[in-house]
Each structure stands twice: as structure tokens, then as C-alpha cells.
Coordinates of C-alpha atoms in Angstrom, one line a residue:
M1 CA -17.2 -25.5 -22.7
D2 CA -18.9 -22.4 -21.4
Q3 CA -16.7 -20.0 -23.3
P4 CA -14.5 -20.3 -26.3
G5 CA -10.7 -20.5 -25.8
M6 CA -8.4 -17.7 -26.5
S7 CA -7.3 -17.0 -30.1
T8 CA -3.9 -15.9 -31.3
R9 CA -5.2 -12.3 -31.4
S10 CA -6.2 -12.6 -27.7
W11 CA -2.8 -13.8 -26.7
I12 CA -1.2 -10.9 -28.6
S13 CA -3.6 -8.5 -26.8
L14 CA -2.6 -10.0 -23.4
G15 CA 1.1 -9.6 -24.3
F16 CA 0.5 -6.0 -25.2
A17 CA -1.2 -5.2 -21.9
V18 CA 1.7 -6.9 -20.0
L19 CA 4.3 -4.8 -21.9
V20 CA 2.3 -1.6 -21.2
A21 CA 2.2 -2.5 -17.5
F22 CA 5.9 -3.3 -17.3
A23 CA 6.9 -0.2 -19.3
V24 CA 4.9 2.2 -17.1
R25 CA 6.1 0.7 -13.9
Y26 CA 9.7 0.3 -14.9
A27 CA 9.9 4.0 -16.0
A28 CA 9.1 5.0 -12.4
I29 CA 11.1 2.4 -10.5
D30 CA 13.8 4.8 -9.3
A31 CA 11.8 8.1 -9.6
R32 CA 11.7 8.5 -5.8
P33 CA 14.1 7.6 -2.9
L34 CA 13.1 5.0 -0.4
W35 CA 10.6 6.1 2.2
L36 CA 10.3 4.9 5.7
D37 CA 8.2 1.8 5.0
E38 CA 10.5 0.7 2.2
A39 CA 13.4 1.0 4.6
Y40 CA 11.6 -1.3 6.9
S41 CA 11.3 -3.8 4.1
N42 CA 15.0 -3.5 3.4
W43 CA 15.9 -3.9 7.1
F44 CA 13.6 -6.9 7.7
A45 CA 14.9 -8.6 4.5
S46 CA 18.4 -8.4 6.0
L47 CA 17.4 -10.5 9.0
S48 CA 18.0 -14.3 9.3
L49 CA 15.1 -16.6 8.6
H50 CA 15.0 -17.4 12.4
D51 CA 14.6 -13.8 13.3
L52 CA 12.0 -13.2 10.6
W53 CA 9.8 -16.0 11.7
I54 CA 10.5 -16.2 15.4
E55 CA 11.5 -12.7 16.7
M56 CA 10.1 -10.2 14.2
P57 CA 6.4 -11.0 14.6
S58 CA 6.7 -9.8 18.3
Y59 CA 7.2 -6.2 17.2
E60 CA 6.3 -5.9 13.5
T61 CA 2.7 -5.3 12.4
H62 CA 3.1 -7.3 9.1
P63 CA 3.4 -11.0 8.6
P64 CA 6.8 -12.4 7.6
L65 CA 6.0 -13.9 4.2
Y66 CA 6.8 -10.9 2.0
Y67 CA 10.0 -10.1 3.9
T68 CA 11.1 -13.7 3.5
V69 CA 10.6 -13.6 -0.3
L70 CA 12.4 -10.3 -0.3
H71 CA 15.2 -11.8 1.8
F72 CA 16.0 -14.3 -0.9
W73 CA 15.4 -11.8 -3.7
K74 CA 17.8 -9.4 -2.1
G75 CA 20.4 -12.1 -1.8
F76 CA 20.4 -12.5 -5.6
F77 CA 19.8 -8.9 -6.8
G78 CA 21.1 -6.7 -4.0
S79 CA 19.6 -3.8 -2.1
S80 CA 19.6 -0.9 -4.6
E81 CA 16.3 1.0 -5.0
P82 CA 15.4 -0.7 -8.3
A83 CA 16.4 -4.1 -7.0
L84 CA 14.3 -3.9 -3.9
R85 CA 11.3 -2.6 -5.9
M86 CA 11.5 -5.0 -8.8
L87 CA 9.9 -7.8 -6.8
S88 CA 6.7 -5.7 -6.4
L89 CA 6.9 -4.6 -10.0
L90 CA 6.9 -8.1 -11.3
C91 CA 4.0 -9.1 -8.9
S92 CA 2.0 -6.2 -10.3
V93 CA 2.8 -7.1 -13.9
A94 CA 1.9 -10.7 -13.1
T95 CA -1.6 -9.5 -12.0
V96 CA -2.3 -8.3 -15.5
P97 CA -3.1 -11.8 -16.9
V98 CA -5.3 -12.4 -13.9
V99 CA -7.3 -9.3 -14.6
F100 CA -7.4 -10.3 -18.3
A101 CA -8.9 -13.7 -17.3
L102 CA -11.4 -12.1 -15.0
G103 CA -12.5 -9.7 -17.7
W104 CA -12.8 -12.6 -20.1
M105 CA -14.9 -14.7 -17.7
C106 CA -17.3 -11.8 -17.0
A107 CA -17.7 -10.3 -20.5
P108 CA -20.7 -11.0 -22.8
R109 CA -20.3 -13.9 -25.3
G110 CA -18.5 -12.7 -28.4
R111 CA -16.8 -9.7 -26.6
Q112 CA -14.5 -11.6 -24.3
G113 CA -11.3 -10.7 -26.1
G114 CA -12.1 -6.9 -26.3
A115 CA -13.3 -6.8 -22.7
A116 CA -10.3 -8.7 -21.4
L117 CA -7.9 -6.4 -23.2
V118 CA -9.7 -3.2 -21.9
A119 CA -9.6 -4.6 -18.3
A120 CA -5.9 -5.5 -18.6
V121 CA -4.9 -2.1 -20.0
L122 CA -6.9 -0.2 -17.4
F123 CA -5.3 -2.2 -14.7
A124 CA -1.9 -1.6 -16.3
L125 CA -2.4 2.2 -16.0
W126 CA -4.5 2.3 -12.8
P127 CA -2.7 4.9 -10.7
I128 CA -2.7 3.3 -7.3
Q129 CA -1.5 0.1 -8.8
V130 CA 1.4 1.8 -10.5
H131 CA 2.3 3.7 -7.4
H132 CA 2.6 0.6 -5.2
A133 CA 4.1 -1.5 -8.0
V134 CA 7.3 0.5 -7.5
D135 CA 7.1 0.3 -3.7
A136 CA 9.2 -2.3 -1.8
R137 CA 6.2 -3.3 0.3
P138 CA 3.8 -6.3 0.3
Y139 CA 0.9 -4.5 -1.4
A140 CA 1.5 -5.5 -5.0
M141 CA 2.1 -9.1 -4.0
M142 CA -1.1 -9.0 -1.9
T143 CA -3.0 -7.6 -4.9
L144 CA -1.8 -10.5 -7.0
A145 CA -3.0 -13.0 -4.4
M146 CA -6.3 -11.2 -3.9
A147 CA -6.8 -11.0 -7.7
L148 CA -6.4 -14.8 -8.0
Y149 CA -8.8 -15.3 -5.0
C150 CA -11.4 -13.1 -6.7
A151 CA -11.0 -14.8 -10.1
A152 CA -11.4 -18.2 -8.5
A153 CA -14.5 -17.0 -6.6
V154 CA -16.1 -15.7 -9.8
A155 CA -15.2 -19.0 -11.6
L156 CA -16.8 -21.0 -8.8
A157 CA -19.9 -18.7 -8.5
R158 CA -21.6 -20.5 -11.5
E159 CA -23.8 -23.5 -12.0
P160 CA -21.6 -26.6 -11.7
S161 CA -22.8 -27.7 -15.2
S162 CA -21.4 -24.4 -16.7
V163 CA -17.9 -25.1 -15.6
D164 CA -15.6 -26.8 -18.2
S165 CA -15.1 -30.0 -16.2
P166 CA -14.9 -31.3 -12.6
R167 CA -11.2 -31.1 -13.0
G168 CA -11.5 -27.4 -13.8
R169 CA -13.7 -26.8 -10.7
R170 CA -11.2 -28.6 -8.5
A171 CA -8.5 -26.3 -9.9
A172 CA -10.7 -23.3 -9.1
W173 CA -11.1 -24.5 -5.5
L174 CA -7.4 -25.1 -5.2
V175 CA -6.6 -21.5 -6.4
F176 CA -9.2 -20.1 -4.1
I177 CA -7.7 -21.8 -1.1
L178 CA -4.0 -21.2 -1.8
S179 CA -4.4 -17.6 -2.9
G180 CA -6.5 -16.9 0.2
A181 CA -3.9 -18.5 2.5
V182 CA -1.1 -16.6 0.8
A183 CA -3.0 -13.3 1.2
L184 CA -3.4 -13.9 4.9
W185 CA 0.4 -14.3 5.2
L186 CA 1.0 -11.0 3.3
H187 CA -1.1 -8.5 5.3
N188 CA -3.2 -8.6 8.4
T189 CA -6.1 -6.8 6.8
S190 CA -6.4 -9.5 4.1
V191 CA -8.6 -11.4 6.5
I192 CA -11.4 -8.8 5.9
S193 CA -11.5 -9.3 2.1
I194 CA -11.0 -13.1 2.4
G195 CA -13.9 -13.4 4.8
L196 CA -16.3 -11.2 2.9
V197 CA -15.7 -12.7 -0.5
G198 CA -15.9 -16.2 1.0
I199 CA -19.3 -15.4 2.6
A200 CA -20.6 -13.9 -0.6
L201 CA -19.5 -17.1 -2.5
A202 CA -21.3 -19.3 0.0
V203 CA -24.5 -17.3 -0.3
V204 CA -24.4 -17.3 -4.1
L205 CA -23.7 -21.0 -4.4
M206 CA -26.5 -21.9 -1.9
L207 CA -28.9 -19.8 -4.0
L208 CA -27.7 -21.5 -7.2
E209 CA -27.9 -25.0 -5.9
Q210 CA -30.8 -24.5 -3.5
S211 CA -28.9 -26.4 -0.9
R212 CA -26.8 -25.8 2.2
A213 CA -24.0 -28.1 0.9
P214 CA -22.0 -25.2 -0.7
L215 CA -21.9 -23.5 2.8
W216 CA -19.9 -26.5 4.1
K217 CA -17.7 -26.5 1.1
V218 CA -16.7 -22.8 1.5
A219 CA -16.4 -23.3 5.3
A220 CA -14.1 -26.3 4.7
A221 CA -12.0 -24.1 2.3
G222 CA -11.8 -21.4 5.0
V223 CA -10.7 -24.0 7.6
V224 CA -7.9 -25.1 5.3
M225 CA -6.8 -21.4 4.8
V226 CA -6.8 -20.9 8.6
V227 CA -4.7 -24.1 9.1
F228 CA -2.1 -22.7 6.7
W229 CA -2.3 -19.4 8.6
L230 CA -2.4 -20.9 12.1
P231 CA 1.3 -20.5 13.0
Y232 CA 0.9 -16.7 12.7
L233 CA -2.5 -16.5 14.4
P234 CA -1.1 -15.8 18.0
W235 CA 1.0 -12.9 16.6
F236 CA -2.0 -11.6 14.7
I237 CA -3.9 -11.4 18.0
V238 CA -1.0 -9.6 19.7
Q239 CA -0.6 -7.1 16.9
S240 CA -4.4 -6.5 16.7
E241 CA -4.4 -5.8 20.4
A242 CA -1.5 -3.3 20.0
V243 CA -3.3 -1.6 17.1
T244 CA -6.6 -1.5 19.0
A245 CA -4.9 0.1 22.0
N246 CA -2.9 2.7 20.0
F247 CA -2.3 3.4 16.4
W248 CA -0.8 6.2 14.4
I249 CA -3.7 6.8 11.9
K250 CA -5.8 9.8 12.8
P251 CA -9.5 9.5 13.6
L252 CA -11.8 9.1 10.7
S253 CA -13.5 12.0 9.0
I254 CA -15.9 12.3 6.0
R255 CA -13.1 14.0 4.0
H256 CA -10.7 11.1 4.9
V257 CA -13.3 8.5 3.8
V258 CA -14.0 10.2 0.5
A259 CA -10.3 10.8 -0.2
T260 CA -9.5 7.2 0.5
F261 CA -12.4 5.9 -1.7
F262 CA -11.3 7.9 -4.7
S263 CA -7.6 7.2 -4.2
V264 CA -8.5 3.5 -4.7
F265 CA -11.2 3.9 -7.3
S266 CA -10.1 7.0 -9.3
A267 CA -6.9 8.7 -10.6
D268 CA -4.8 8.9 -7.5
G269 CA -1.9 11.3 -8.2
L270 CA -3.8 14.1 -9.8
P271 CA -2.8 17.5 -8.3
D272 CA -5.0 19.2 -5.8
I273 CA -6.8 22.4 -7.0
T274 CA -8.5 25.3 -5.3
L275 CA -12.1 26.1 -5.9
P276 CA -13.9 29.3 -4.8
W277 CA -15.9 28.8 -1.5
F278 CA -14.5 25.3 -1.2
G279 CA -10.8 25.9 -0.9
P280 CA -8.0 23.4 -1.9
G281 CA -8.8 19.8 -2.4
D282 CA -8.6 16.7 -4.6
Y283 CA -11.5 17.7 -6.8
L284 CA -9.9 16.4 -10.0
K285 CA -9.8 12.9 -8.5
L286 CA -13.4 13.3 -7.5
A287 CA -14.4 14.5 -11.0
V288 CA -12.8 11.4 -12.5
G289 CA -14.0 9.0 -9.9
I290 CA -17.7 9.7 -10.1
P291 CA -18.0 8.7 -13.8
L292 CA -15.9 5.6 -13.1
V293 CA -18.2 4.5 -10.3
A294 CA -21.2 5.1 -12.6
L295 CA -19.6 2.9 -15.3
A296 CA -18.9 0.2 -12.7
V297 CA -22.6 0.3 -11.6
C298 CA -23.7 0.1 -15.2
G299 CA -21.3 -2.9 -15.7
A300 CA -22.8 -4.7 -12.8
L301 CA -26.4 -4.1 -14.0
R302 CA -25.5 -5.2 -17.5
I303 CA -24.2 -8.6 -16.5
K304 CA -27.2 -9.0 -14.1
R305 CA -29.6 -8.4 -16.9
E306 CA -27.8 -11.1 -18.9
G307 CA -28.6 -13.6 -16.2
R308 CA -25.0 -13.7 -14.7
W309 CA -26.0 -12.1 -11.4
P310 CA -23.6 -14.3 -9.4
A311 CA -20.6 -12.7 -11.2
A312 CA -22.1 -9.3 -10.5
V313 CA -22.5 -10.1 -6.8
M314 CA -18.9 -11.4 -6.5
L315 CA -17.4 -8.4 -8.2
L316 CA -19.4 -5.9 -6.2
T317 CA -18.6 -7.7 -3.0
A318 CA -14.9 -7.8 -3.7
A319 CA -14.8 -4.2 -4.8
F320 CA -16.9 -2.4 -2.2
A321 CA -17.5 -4.7 0.8
P322 CA -13.9 -4.4 2.2
F323 CA -14.0 -0.6 2.0
A324 CA -17.3 -0.6 3.9
A325 CA -15.9 -3.0 6.5
V326 CA -12.8 -0.8 7.0
V327 CA -15.0 2.2 7.5
V328 CA -17.0 0.4 10.2
I329 CA -13.8 -0.9 11.9
S330 CA -12.3 2.6 11.8
L331 CA -15.4 4.1 13.4
L332 CA -16.1 1.5 16.1
I333 CA -12.6 0.1 17.0
R334 CA -9.6 1.9 15.7
P335 CA -8.8 3.9 12.5
I336 CA -7.0 1.7 10.0
M337 CA -8.1 3.3 6.8
L338 CA -5.3 3.6 4.2
P339 CA -5.7 3.5 0.4
R340 CA -2.9 0.9 0.1
I341 CA -4.6 -1.7 2.3
L342 CA -7.7 -1.5 0.0
M343 CA -5.9 -1.3 -3.4
A344 CA -6.7 -4.9 -4.3
A345 CA -10.3 -3.8 -4.5
S346 CA -9.5 -1.9 -7.7
V347 CA -9.1 -5.2 -9.5
P348 CA -12.8 -6.2 -9.5
F349 CA -13.7 -2.5 -9.8
C350 CA -11.6 -2.3 -12.9
V351 CA -13.5 -5.2 -14.4
L352 CA -16.8 -3.6 -13.6
V353 CA -15.7 -0.4 -15.3
T354 CA -14.7 -2.4 -18.3
L355 CA -18.1 -4.1 -18.5
G356 CA -19.7 -0.7 -18.3
L357 CA -17.6 0.5 -21.2
V358 CA -18.3 -2.6 -23.3
G359 CA -22.0 -2.1 -22.7
M360 CA -22.0 1.3 -24.4
G361 CA -23.8 1.1 -27.7
N362 CA -21.9 3.8 -29.6
R363 CA -18.5 2.4 -30.5
T364 CA -17.1 5.9 -31.1
W365 CA -18.1 7.2 -27.7
R366 CA -16.8 4.0 -26.2
A367 CA -13.4 4.5 -27.7
L368 CA -13.3 8.2 -26.8
L369 CA -14.2 7.5 -23.2
L370 CA -11.6 4.7 -22.9
G371 CA -9.0 7.0 -24.4
A372 CA -9.9 9.7 -22.0
I373 CA -9.7 7.4 -19.0
C374 CA -6.3 6.1 -20.1
G375 CA -5.1 9.6 -20.7
V376 CA -6.1 10.8 -17.2
F377 CA -4.5 7.8 -15.6
F378 CA -1.3 8.4 -17.4
A379 CA -1.4 12.1 -16.4
A380 CA -2.0 11.1 -12.8
V381 CA 1.0 8.7 -12.8
T382 CA 3.2 11.3 -14.5
N383 CA 2.3 14.0 -12.1
A384 CA 2.9 11.8 -9.1
F385 CA 6.3 10.7 -10.1
Y386 CA 7.7 13.4 -12.3
L387 CA 5.9 16.7 -12.2
G388 CA 5.1 16.8 -8.5
D389 CA 7.7 16.8 -5.7
R390 CA 9.9 13.8 -5.0
G391 CA 7.6 12.5 -2.3
K392 CA 7.2 13.5 1.3
E393 CA 10.3 11.6 2.4
P394 CA 13.4 12.5 0.4
W395 CA 15.8 10.7 2.8
D396 CA 18.6 10.8 0.3
A397 CA 18.6 14.6 0.3
V398 CA 18.4 14.6 4.1
A399 CA 21.5 12.3 4.4
A400 CA 23.3 14.4 1.8
R401 CA 22.7 17.6 3.8
V402 CA 23.9 16.1 7.1
S403 CA 26.9 14.5 5.4
A404 CA 27.9 17.8 3.8
E405 CA 27.5 20.0 6.9
S406 CA 28.3 17.8 9.9
L407 CA 31.6 18.0 11.7
P408 CA 33.7 15.4 13.5
G409 CA 32.3 15.0 17.0
D410 CA 28.7 16.1 16.0
A411 CA 25.9 14.1 17.6
I412 CA 23.4 12.9 15.0
W413 CA 20.1 11.9 16.7
L414 CA 17.2 10.3 15.0
Y415 CA 13.8 10.4 16.8
V416 CA 11.9 8.2 16.9
N417 CA 14.1 5.2 16.4
H418 CA 12.8 3.9 13.1
N419 CA 14.0 7.1 11.3
E420 CA 17.4 5.5 11.4
L421 CA 16.3 2.9 8.8
P422 CA 15.9 5.1 5.8
F423 CA 18.5 7.7 6.9
D424 CA 21.3 5.1 7.4
Y425 CA 20.4 3.6 4.0
Y426 CA 21.7 6.8 2.4
F427 CA 24.1 8.1 5.0
D428 CA 27.8 7.5 4.4
H429 CA 28.7 7.0 8.0
P430 CA 25.8 5.2 9.7
E431 CA 28.0 4.4 12.7
Q432 CA 27.9 8.1 13.7
T433 CA 24.1 8.1 14.0
R434 CA 22.1 7.4 17.1
A435 CA 18.4 6.4 17.3
L436 CA 16.5 7.4 20.3
P437 CA 15.7 6.0 22.8
Q438 CA 17.3 2.8 21.4
S439 CA 18.1 1.5 17.9
Y440 CA 15.2 -0.1 16.1
P441 CA 13.6 -2.5 17.2
A442 CA 13.2 -1.7 20.9
P443 CA 10.3 -3.8 22.2
G444 CA 9.4 -4.5 25.8
L445 CA 10.6 -1.2 27.3
P446 CA 8.6 0.5 30.0
N447 CA 8.2 3.4 27.6
E448 CA 5.1 4.4 25.7
Y449 CA 4.4 3.2 22.2
P450 CA 2.0 5.8 20.8
L451 CA 2.4 4.6 17.2
G452 CA 1.1 1.1 18.0
I453 CA 4.3 -0.3 16.6
L454 CA 5.9 -2.5 19.3
G455 CA 9.4 -1.7 18.3
V456 CA 9.1 2.1 18.2
P457 CA 8.9 3.6 21.7
V458 CA 9.2 7.3 22.7
L459 CA 11.6 8.7 25.3
S460 CA 10.8 8.1 28.9
A461 CA 11.5 10.5 31.8
K462 CA 14.6 8.4 32.6
D463 CA 15.8 8.6 29.0
L464 CA 15.4 12.4 29.0
A465 CA 17.3 12.7 32.2
R466 CA 20.2 10.7 30.7
L467 CA 20.2 12.8 27.6
D468 CA 20.2 16.0 29.7
R469 CA 23.4 14.8 31.3
E470 CA 25.0 13.9 28.0
L471 CA 24.1 17.3 26.4
S472 CA 26.4 19.1 28.8
S473 CA 29.4 17.6 27.1
L474 CA 28.3 18.1 23.5
R475 CA 28.8 21.2 21.3
R476 CA 26.7 20.4 18.2
V477 CA 23.6 18.1 17.9
W478 CA 21.7 17.2 14.8
L479 CA 18.1 16.2 15.4
I480 CA 16.2 14.5 12.6
T481 CA 12.5 14.0 13.1
R482 CA 9.5 12.9 11.0
A483 CA 6.0 14.4 11.3
G484 CA 3.3 12.2 12.9
R485 CA 1.8 11.2 16.2
T486 CA 5.1 11.5 18.0
E487 CA 5.4 15.3 17.4
P488 CA 4.4 16.2 21.0
H489 CA 7.3 13.9 22.2
Q490 CA 9.6 15.5 19.6
K491 CA 8.9 18.9 21.1
I492 CA 9.9 17.7 24.6
L493 CA 13.2 16.6 23.2
Q494 CA 13.7 19.9 21.3
Q495 CA 13.0 21.9 24.5
L496 CA 15.6 19.7 26.4
I497 CA 18.3 20.4 23.8
T498 CA 17.6 24.2 23.8
R499 CA 18.4 24.3 27.5
H500 CA 22.0 23.6 26.5
M501 CA 22.3 25.1 23.0
R502 CA 20.5 27.2 20.4
V503 CA 19.0 26.2 17.1
R504 CA 21.4 27.3 14.3
K505 CA 19.7 26.0 11.2
I506 CA 16.5 24.2 10.2
W507 CA 15.7 22.4 7.0
R508 CA 12.4 20.9 6.0
Y509 CA 12.1 18.1 3.5
G510 CA 8.4 17.3 3.1
I511 CA 7.4 15.7 6.5
I512 CA 11.1 15.4 7.6
T513 CA 12.7 18.1 9.7
V514 CA 16.4 18.5 10.3
Q515 CA 17.6 20.8 13.0
L516 CA 21.2 21.8 13.9
F517 CA 21.8 22.9 17.5
A518 CA 25.1 24.4 18.6
M519 CA 26.8 25.9 21.6
D520 CA 28.2 28.8 19.4
T521 CA 27.9 32.2 20.9
G522 CA 27.3 34.0 17.6
P523 CA 23.9 35.3 16.4
D524 CA 21.0 32.9 16.2
L525 CA 21.0 31.5 12.7
R526 CA 17.5 30.0 12.9
T527 CA 16.3 29.6 9.3
R528 CA 12.9 29.9 7.9
A529 CA 11.8 26.7 6.2
D530 CA 10.1 28.7 3.5
D531 CA 13.3 30.6 2.6
P532 CA 14.8 28.7 -0.4
A533 CA 18.2 30.4 0.2
L534 CA 18.4 29.0 3.7
A535 CA 16.3 25.8 3.8
L536 CA 16.4 23.1 1.2
S537 CA 13.0 22.1 -0.1
A538 CA 11.9 18.6 -0.8
H539 CA 13.1 19.1 -4.4

């Protein structure tokens, strides 16, 4: 065998890392209310399997696999916040053993146990992983699939003689194919990482074997993945065209690129600070991220010097190539850069950081640096969930405000239509709400779809004329909006309402705005959002 098996001590170390990961994530599982995307997950998981696999792909930008798993999960455990999020939490915790194994494979002989433990603990505390482990979205499950894919690629990127047995190599190919296929069914952007890591594996194997035969092996594996993915491919093309034509993410800037990079590869969640001459910014995240990148580079150089350059190539490719590809796509085609679609890259990066730490000669400095990194990560997670605000979308507070102050006969309008998903989750009387122009989803209308989401249109001129007629018979209207690319359309609706009534109150909850319009003839009670006596904050 190439490496010795795990000892009892190593198994205990793995168990410790798993417990740390579970404890940190479980403590935050209900720290925040559901936000819009999680409400999407809850709504999709309520659909029938027919609707999930036949109807939903025509208007939803994500594949149906995660929603299908959540559908069955929800059937057993319910739709409370912790229940919806527990699936992601368990997927994230299940990734810890994969990171442990990846650290073990890449560590120097004699240090496998220590390196594997450090990698697993770092992943257990890695801020972006903790954030999305308590998010009812597909990203934690996608990270698990991509971690398996990366581990299989690293295992395969060795001389055939160095692998335990032909049976072990076949198992690695099987994991490589199945995890890649599953990742494709979890998120559309997985195709980027799957393709780049696959290309790197083919190149490495061709160099190792001095033959083109590995190219055909990797290509055959890719074909099998595509065959598994083939039923979704037509919808992938449709969704890609919709995103290319119009999408809600703002154009790329240098600040956006840097912020995204260090959200993935640093302590995401640290508070912004203000520096003289530079103004406010996420400088703490930058200060932590630069040393981490330096450690990762040192880790790659170390294993290269030890003659294990294939592992270095695979880890570097899996960590940084997807980020570079997303930058190129965002510049040349359409901005798609979000930290969460790149969070799986923190797995190989975490292993590279570990190898950099293990390579430090002074044991005391190594322990101090590891403790400092873990402390900063814990501080970032604590700040994000407990010391900062409750998130940008406290829909529970919005629903409570409307429930407390609305009167019988009030019109409660949500614009755009997907705002009804999180609002109705918390509102006591969802039958009283109305999504504009139609309840979600509303595909195939002659309206514009500026968000690039084929179920979320904005109001047309015909819709506005209809609402204008309806307003003449209403006395009070609640308008609930969410900041984003539809804000110009929101202003048109607000102007229409003010032709019939005046703004009486305004509350701002992060990126959510609640406005109450009324026909009353008393003094204008327009509130200032920064007045805590009149407008409820996000707390």
C-alpha cells in the first residue's frame, strides 16, 4: 500500500472534527429567519414529483435534484426552519470525512494523521461553509459532491502502481463519475468545476503515463456523466439563454472580484471597518485572506518538492481554476459571480493551507498560527450569526409588522411576485396577500423578466392600467418590496399608488421595504427609515 491505514487515534481525530462541525453548525441553525432563496426551496419541495421534474425546469434556474431530496426530507421532518436546514447541515458535516481523507492522501508520509485532522477542523470552522451549512439551499450538498469528485481526482492522479489495487482504482473512477454526475444535477455552474478538474486530470495522467490513453479514459468518464445529466440538458440550455439575456447580478468590478475571492478563501463574516483615505470595506477579511493564500501556495510548493506534483496540480486547479473561469464568463458573457457558487473551491484550498501549516518547521509557531486561524474563523461565524444583524431579509419581522397593523379590507401587495414565498411562510393569513403581477411562478407572459428568472415578471402597461382601476375602490394598500434590479419597476408602481392615496408609514428591514398607503385625509405620516421610534430596524 502507498500509505498506512488509519490508527485508532486517527479515527478519534476524525470523530472530533465531525463533532466540532456539527456543533458549530447546529448552534446557528435557527439564528436567522428564512430568506428568499430558502423560501424558494421550501416552495419547490412542496411540489409533486411530476411538477418538480416536468414543469419546474421551465422557469427555475436550478436543477431539480436538491428540491427532490428536500421534498422527501420535508415529508418526514416538516417545514420548520431547523427541519428545512438540517439536510444541508448533514451534507456539510458529511463533507468533513472527505476533507480528512483528502488531507491524508496529500500529506507527507508520517504526518498523515495530523494533517488530516487539521484539514478537517479548518473545514469544520471555515466561515462560508458554516454559513451555507445552515442554508436550505443546494450549496452544501454540491460541496459534498464536489469534495468527493476532487478527492477521487487526486487519488487517480498518481502512478497506477502507487494505487492500492486495481479494485481501488476502479472504485476511484466510480466515485469520480457518480459524484460528478450528482454535482451536475445540483447546480448549473458545477459544469465549470467538473470540466476544469477533468481536463487537469487528463493532462496529469497523460504526463505520468506518457500516453494518450488516459485522455480517452477521462473523456469516457465525462461521457458517462453527461449521459446521466442528459435529461436536464435541454433545460440547462434554456436557462443559460435566459441568464445570458438578462440576469440580476450587477456588472463585475475589481472590488466585486476581490470581495468574492476572499469570501470564499478567507474569514467571510468579519465586520467591515473604515480606514483613513480608503473608507469602509472588508479589510479584515483581506488581512486574513492574504496569509491564507500564502500558506496555500507554500503547501502546493511543498508537495511539489516532494515529487507529488500531480496532487499539487489537482488541488490548485480545483481551488482556483473555477474562480478564474467565473471571472472570464462574468466579463465576456454575463455576470454570474457569487461566493456561494464557488464555495466548493474552499475544500482543496483548505487542504493546501493545511499542507502549508504542516510544512512549517517550528512546532510552536505552527500551533499558534493554527489557533489564530481557528479563532478568527470562529469570530467571523459568531459575528455573522449573533453579533451582527439578523440578515438582510428578516421576513418574520416583516410579516409580524403587517399582521399587527393591517386592518380588515387592506390590500397587501407583494412586488415582485416571488416575495410572497418568504412572506407567506411567516404571515398568519397568506390568503389575504397578492403577488404582482401574478402569483409565483408566472412564466410565459408578454411581460419583461429583468431578473433572468422565467417565473418572475414585472408589471406590464396592461397590468398597471388594471391596478389603476382597482385602486379607486381601495382605502389602504400595503406594498412590500425587496431591493434589486426591479427597483425602477417598483417606483412606477409606487407612483401609481400615490395618485390615489398617500404614504402613511414606511418601515425598512434590511433590503426589504414595507409601505402603507391610505386614503386618510389627516397629516402625512411618512416615516423616516432611520428613526427608530417610527421605523423598525432589521433587528
